[in-house]
PDB file of C-alpha atoms in Angstrom:
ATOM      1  CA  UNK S  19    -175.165  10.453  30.853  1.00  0.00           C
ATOM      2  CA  UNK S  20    -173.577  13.516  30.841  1.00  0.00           C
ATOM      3  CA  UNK S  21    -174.919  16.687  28.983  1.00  0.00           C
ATOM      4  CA  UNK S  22    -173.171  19.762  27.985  1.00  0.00           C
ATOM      5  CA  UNK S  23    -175.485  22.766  27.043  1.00  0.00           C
ATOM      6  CA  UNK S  24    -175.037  26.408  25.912  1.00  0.00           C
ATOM      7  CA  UNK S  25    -177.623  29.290  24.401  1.00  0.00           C
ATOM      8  CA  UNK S  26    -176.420  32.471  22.157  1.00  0.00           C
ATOM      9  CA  UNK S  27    -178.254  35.116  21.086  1.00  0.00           C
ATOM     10  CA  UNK S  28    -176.917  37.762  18.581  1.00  0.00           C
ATOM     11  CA  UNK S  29    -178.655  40.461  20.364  1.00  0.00           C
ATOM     12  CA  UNK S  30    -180.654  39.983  23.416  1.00  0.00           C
ATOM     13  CA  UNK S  31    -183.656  39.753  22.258  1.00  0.00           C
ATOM     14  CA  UNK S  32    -181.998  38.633  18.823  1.00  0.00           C
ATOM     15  CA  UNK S  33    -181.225  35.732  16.462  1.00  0.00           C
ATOM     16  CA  UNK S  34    -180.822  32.470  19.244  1.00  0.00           C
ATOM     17  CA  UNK S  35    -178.913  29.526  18.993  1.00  0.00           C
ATOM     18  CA  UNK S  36    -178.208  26.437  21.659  1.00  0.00           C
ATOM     19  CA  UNK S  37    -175.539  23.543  21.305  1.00  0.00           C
ATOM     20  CA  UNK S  38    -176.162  20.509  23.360  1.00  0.00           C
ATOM     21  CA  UNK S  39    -173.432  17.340  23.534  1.00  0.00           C
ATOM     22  CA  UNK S  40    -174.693  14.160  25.316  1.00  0.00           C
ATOM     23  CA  UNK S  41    -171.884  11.974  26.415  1.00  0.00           C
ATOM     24  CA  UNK S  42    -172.736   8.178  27.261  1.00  0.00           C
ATOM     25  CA  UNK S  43    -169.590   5.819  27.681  1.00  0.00           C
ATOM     26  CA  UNK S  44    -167.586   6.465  24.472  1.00  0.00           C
ATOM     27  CA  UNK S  45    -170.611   8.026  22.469  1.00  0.00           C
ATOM     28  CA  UNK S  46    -171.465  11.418  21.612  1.00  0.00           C
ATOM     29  CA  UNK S  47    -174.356  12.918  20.112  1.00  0.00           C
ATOM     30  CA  UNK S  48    -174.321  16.900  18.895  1.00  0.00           C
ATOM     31  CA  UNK S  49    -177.572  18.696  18.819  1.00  0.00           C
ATOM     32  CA  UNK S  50    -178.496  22.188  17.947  1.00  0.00           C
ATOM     33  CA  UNK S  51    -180.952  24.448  17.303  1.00  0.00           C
ATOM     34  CA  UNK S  52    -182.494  28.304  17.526  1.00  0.00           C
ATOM     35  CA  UNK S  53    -185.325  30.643  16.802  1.00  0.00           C
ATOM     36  CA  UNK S  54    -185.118  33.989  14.523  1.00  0.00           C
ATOM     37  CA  UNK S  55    -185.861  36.424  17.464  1.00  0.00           C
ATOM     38  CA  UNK S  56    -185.487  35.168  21.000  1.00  0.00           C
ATOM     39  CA  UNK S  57    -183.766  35.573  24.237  1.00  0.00           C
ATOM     40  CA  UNK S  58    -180.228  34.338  25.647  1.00  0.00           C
ATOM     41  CA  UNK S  59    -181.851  32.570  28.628  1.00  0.00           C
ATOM     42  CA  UNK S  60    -184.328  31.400  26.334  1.00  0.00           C
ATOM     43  CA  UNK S  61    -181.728  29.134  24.137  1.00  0.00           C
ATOM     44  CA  UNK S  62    -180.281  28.514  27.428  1.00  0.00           C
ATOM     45  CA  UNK S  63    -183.418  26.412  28.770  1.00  0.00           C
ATOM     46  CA  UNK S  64    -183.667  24.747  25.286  1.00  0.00           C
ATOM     47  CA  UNK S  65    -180.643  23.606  25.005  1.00  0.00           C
ATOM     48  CA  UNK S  66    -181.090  21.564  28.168  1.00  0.00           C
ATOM     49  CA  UNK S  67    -184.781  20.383  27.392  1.00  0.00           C
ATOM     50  CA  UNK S  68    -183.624  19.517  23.873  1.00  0.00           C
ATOM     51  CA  UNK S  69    -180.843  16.917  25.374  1.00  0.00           C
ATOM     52  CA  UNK S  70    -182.996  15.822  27.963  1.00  0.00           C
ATOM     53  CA  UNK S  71    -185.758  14.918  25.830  1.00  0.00           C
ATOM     54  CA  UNK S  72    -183.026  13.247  23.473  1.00  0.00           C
ATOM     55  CA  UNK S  73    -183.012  10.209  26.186  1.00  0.00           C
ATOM     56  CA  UNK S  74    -185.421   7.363  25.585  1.00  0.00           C
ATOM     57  CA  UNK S  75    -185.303   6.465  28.780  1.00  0.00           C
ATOM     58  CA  UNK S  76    -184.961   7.865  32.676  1.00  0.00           C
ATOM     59  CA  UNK S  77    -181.535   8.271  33.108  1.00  0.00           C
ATOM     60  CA  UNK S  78    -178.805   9.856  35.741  1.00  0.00           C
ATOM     61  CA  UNK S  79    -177.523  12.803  34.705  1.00  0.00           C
ATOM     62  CA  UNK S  80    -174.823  14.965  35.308  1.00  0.00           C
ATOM     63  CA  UNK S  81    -175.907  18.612  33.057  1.00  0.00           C
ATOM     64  CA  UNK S  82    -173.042  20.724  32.625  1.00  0.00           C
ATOM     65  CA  UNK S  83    -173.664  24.309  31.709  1.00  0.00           C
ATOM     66  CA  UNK S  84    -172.204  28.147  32.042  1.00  0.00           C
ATOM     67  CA  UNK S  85    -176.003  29.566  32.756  1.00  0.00           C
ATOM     68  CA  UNK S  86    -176.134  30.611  36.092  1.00  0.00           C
ATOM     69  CA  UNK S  87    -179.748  31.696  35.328  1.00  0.00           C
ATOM     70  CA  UNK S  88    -180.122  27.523  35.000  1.00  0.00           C
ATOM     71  CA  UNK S  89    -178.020  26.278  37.341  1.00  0.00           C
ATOM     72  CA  UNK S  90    -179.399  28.137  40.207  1.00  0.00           C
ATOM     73  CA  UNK S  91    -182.804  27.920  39.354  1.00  0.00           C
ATOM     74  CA  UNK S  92    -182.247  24.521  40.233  1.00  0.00           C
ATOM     75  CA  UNK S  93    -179.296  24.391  42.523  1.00  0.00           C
ATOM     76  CA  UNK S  94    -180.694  27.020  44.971  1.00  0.00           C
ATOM     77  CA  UNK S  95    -184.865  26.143  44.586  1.00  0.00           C
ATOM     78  CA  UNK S  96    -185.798  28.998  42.900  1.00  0.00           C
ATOM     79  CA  UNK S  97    -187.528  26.171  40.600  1.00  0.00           C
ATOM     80  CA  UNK S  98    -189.560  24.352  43.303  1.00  0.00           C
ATOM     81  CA  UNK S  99    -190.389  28.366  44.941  1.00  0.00           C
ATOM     82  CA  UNK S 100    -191.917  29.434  41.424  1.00  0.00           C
ATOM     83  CA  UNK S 101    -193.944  26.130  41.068  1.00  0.00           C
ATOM     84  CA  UNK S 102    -195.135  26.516  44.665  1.00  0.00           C
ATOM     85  CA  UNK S 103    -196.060  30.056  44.236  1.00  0.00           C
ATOM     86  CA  UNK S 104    -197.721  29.049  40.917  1.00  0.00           C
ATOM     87  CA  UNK S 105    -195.132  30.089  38.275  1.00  0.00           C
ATOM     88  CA  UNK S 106    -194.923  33.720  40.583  1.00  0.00           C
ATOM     89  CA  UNK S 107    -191.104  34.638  41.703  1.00  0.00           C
ATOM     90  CA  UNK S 108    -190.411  36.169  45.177  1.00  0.00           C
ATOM     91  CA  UNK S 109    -191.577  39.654  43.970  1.00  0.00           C
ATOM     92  CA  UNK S 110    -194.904  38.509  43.091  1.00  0.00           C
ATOM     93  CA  UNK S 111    -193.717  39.118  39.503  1.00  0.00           C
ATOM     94  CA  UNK S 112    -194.548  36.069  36.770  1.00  0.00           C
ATOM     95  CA  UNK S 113    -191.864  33.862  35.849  1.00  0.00           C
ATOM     96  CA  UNK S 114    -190.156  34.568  32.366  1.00  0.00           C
ATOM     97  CA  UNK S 115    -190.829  31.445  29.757  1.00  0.00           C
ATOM     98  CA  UNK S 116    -192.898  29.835  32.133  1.00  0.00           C
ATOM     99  CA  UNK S 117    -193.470  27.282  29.714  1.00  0.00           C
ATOM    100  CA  UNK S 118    -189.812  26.295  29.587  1.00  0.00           C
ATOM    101  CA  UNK S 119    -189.222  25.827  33.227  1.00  0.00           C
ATOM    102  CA  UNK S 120    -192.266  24.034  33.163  1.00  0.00           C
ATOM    103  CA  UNK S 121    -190.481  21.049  30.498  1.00  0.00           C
ATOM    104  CA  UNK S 122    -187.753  21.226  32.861  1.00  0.00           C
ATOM    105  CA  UNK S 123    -189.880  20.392  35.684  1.00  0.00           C
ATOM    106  CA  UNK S 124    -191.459  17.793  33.778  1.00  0.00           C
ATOM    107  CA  UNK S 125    -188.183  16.392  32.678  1.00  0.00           C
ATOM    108  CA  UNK S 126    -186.633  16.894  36.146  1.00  0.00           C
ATOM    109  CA  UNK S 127    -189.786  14.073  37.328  1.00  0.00           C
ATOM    110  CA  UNK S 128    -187.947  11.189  35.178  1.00  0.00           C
ATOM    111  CA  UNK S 129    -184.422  12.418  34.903  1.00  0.00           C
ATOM    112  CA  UNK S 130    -182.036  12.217  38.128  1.00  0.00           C
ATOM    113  CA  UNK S 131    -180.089  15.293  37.340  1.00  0.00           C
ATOM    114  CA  UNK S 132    -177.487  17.154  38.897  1.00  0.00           C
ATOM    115  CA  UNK S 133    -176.583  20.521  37.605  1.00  0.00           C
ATOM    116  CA  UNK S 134    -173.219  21.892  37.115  1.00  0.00           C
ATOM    117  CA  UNK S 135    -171.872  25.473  36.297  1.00  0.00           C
ATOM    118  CA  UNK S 136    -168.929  25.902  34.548  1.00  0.00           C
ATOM    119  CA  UNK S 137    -167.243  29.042  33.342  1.00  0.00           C
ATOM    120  CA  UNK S 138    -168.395  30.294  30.076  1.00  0.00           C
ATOM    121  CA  UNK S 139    -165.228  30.828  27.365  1.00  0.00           C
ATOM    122  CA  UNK S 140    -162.869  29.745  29.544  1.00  0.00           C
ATOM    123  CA  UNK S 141    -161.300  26.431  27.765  1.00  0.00           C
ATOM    124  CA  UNK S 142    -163.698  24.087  28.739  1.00  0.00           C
ATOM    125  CA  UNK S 143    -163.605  21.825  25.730  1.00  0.00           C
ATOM    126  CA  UNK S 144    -167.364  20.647  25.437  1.00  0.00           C
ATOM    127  CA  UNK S 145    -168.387  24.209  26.540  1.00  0.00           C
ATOM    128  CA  UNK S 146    -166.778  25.560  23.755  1.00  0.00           C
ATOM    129  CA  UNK S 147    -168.112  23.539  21.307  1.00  0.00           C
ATOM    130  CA  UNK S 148    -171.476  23.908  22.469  1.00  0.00           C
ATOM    131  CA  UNK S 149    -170.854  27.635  22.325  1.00  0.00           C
ATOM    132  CA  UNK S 150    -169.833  27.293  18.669  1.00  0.00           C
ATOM    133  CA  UNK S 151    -172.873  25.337  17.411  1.00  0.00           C
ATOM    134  CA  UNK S 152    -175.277  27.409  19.384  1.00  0.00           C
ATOM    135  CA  UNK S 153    -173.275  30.437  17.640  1.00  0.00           C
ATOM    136  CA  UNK S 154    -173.600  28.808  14.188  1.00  0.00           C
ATOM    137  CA  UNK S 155    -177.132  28.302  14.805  1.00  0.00           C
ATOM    138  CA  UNK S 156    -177.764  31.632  15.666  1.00  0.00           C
ATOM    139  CA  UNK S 157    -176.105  33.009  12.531  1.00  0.00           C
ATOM    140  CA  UNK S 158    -177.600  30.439  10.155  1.00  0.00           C
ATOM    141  CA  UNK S 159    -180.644  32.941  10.533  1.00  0.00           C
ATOM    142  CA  UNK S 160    -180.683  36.044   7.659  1.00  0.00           C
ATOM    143  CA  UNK S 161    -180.283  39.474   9.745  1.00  0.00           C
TER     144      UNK S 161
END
């Protein structure tokens, strides 16, 4: 399966969006959502544990998204360092949305998932449309 996933947030904190596409042979599925007052890493994380909790079953995964904040998390072990240091980052500091990272642990223990960056606004055609439904999302809320 492949997953495409991007957050907004019209102000940071501000009115959130996230777009997620899952991709499976010739099928796609949109998803979206947001909160009224949130952060842009925050729709960032959901938009990922939204899709991967969209699967009924465990399932290979290639995730596809222009966070760095996610992608490295996992891609350089920041993830497996805060759970080991019980949810505490190098600076002794607690992790932000600890309870986020936490799904995607969780989620990470039946998914096989490798994560991809990708460069945000640059013409990547399921980036951009998960930019424009986290976007829409985001301004569906009353200012």
């Amino acid at each position: 399966v492949d997953i495409y996933t991007d957050g907004a947030c019209r102000g940071n904190p501000g009115r959130g969006g996230w777009g997620a596409i899952l991709v499976y042979g010739s099928r796609e599925k949109e998803l979206s959502g947001g909160e009224p007052m949130t952060t842009n890493n925050r729709m960032e994380l959901m938009g990922a544990i939204a899709a991967m909790e969209a699967l009924r079953e465990p399932c290979d995964i290639t995730l596809t998204s222009d966070s760095k904040y996610l992608t490295d998390a996992i891609n350089k072990g920041w993830l497996a360092s805060w759970k080991k240091n019980g949810w505490r980052k190098s600076d002794k500091s607690a992790v932000l949305s600890v309870e986020l990272w936490q799904k995607i642990d969780a989620l990470l223990a039946i998914h096989k998932v490798e994560f991809v960056w990708v460069r945000g606004h640059a013409g990547h055609p399921y980036n951009e449309r998960c930019d424009a439904l986290a976007t829409a999302f985001a301004d569906s809320f009353a200012e």
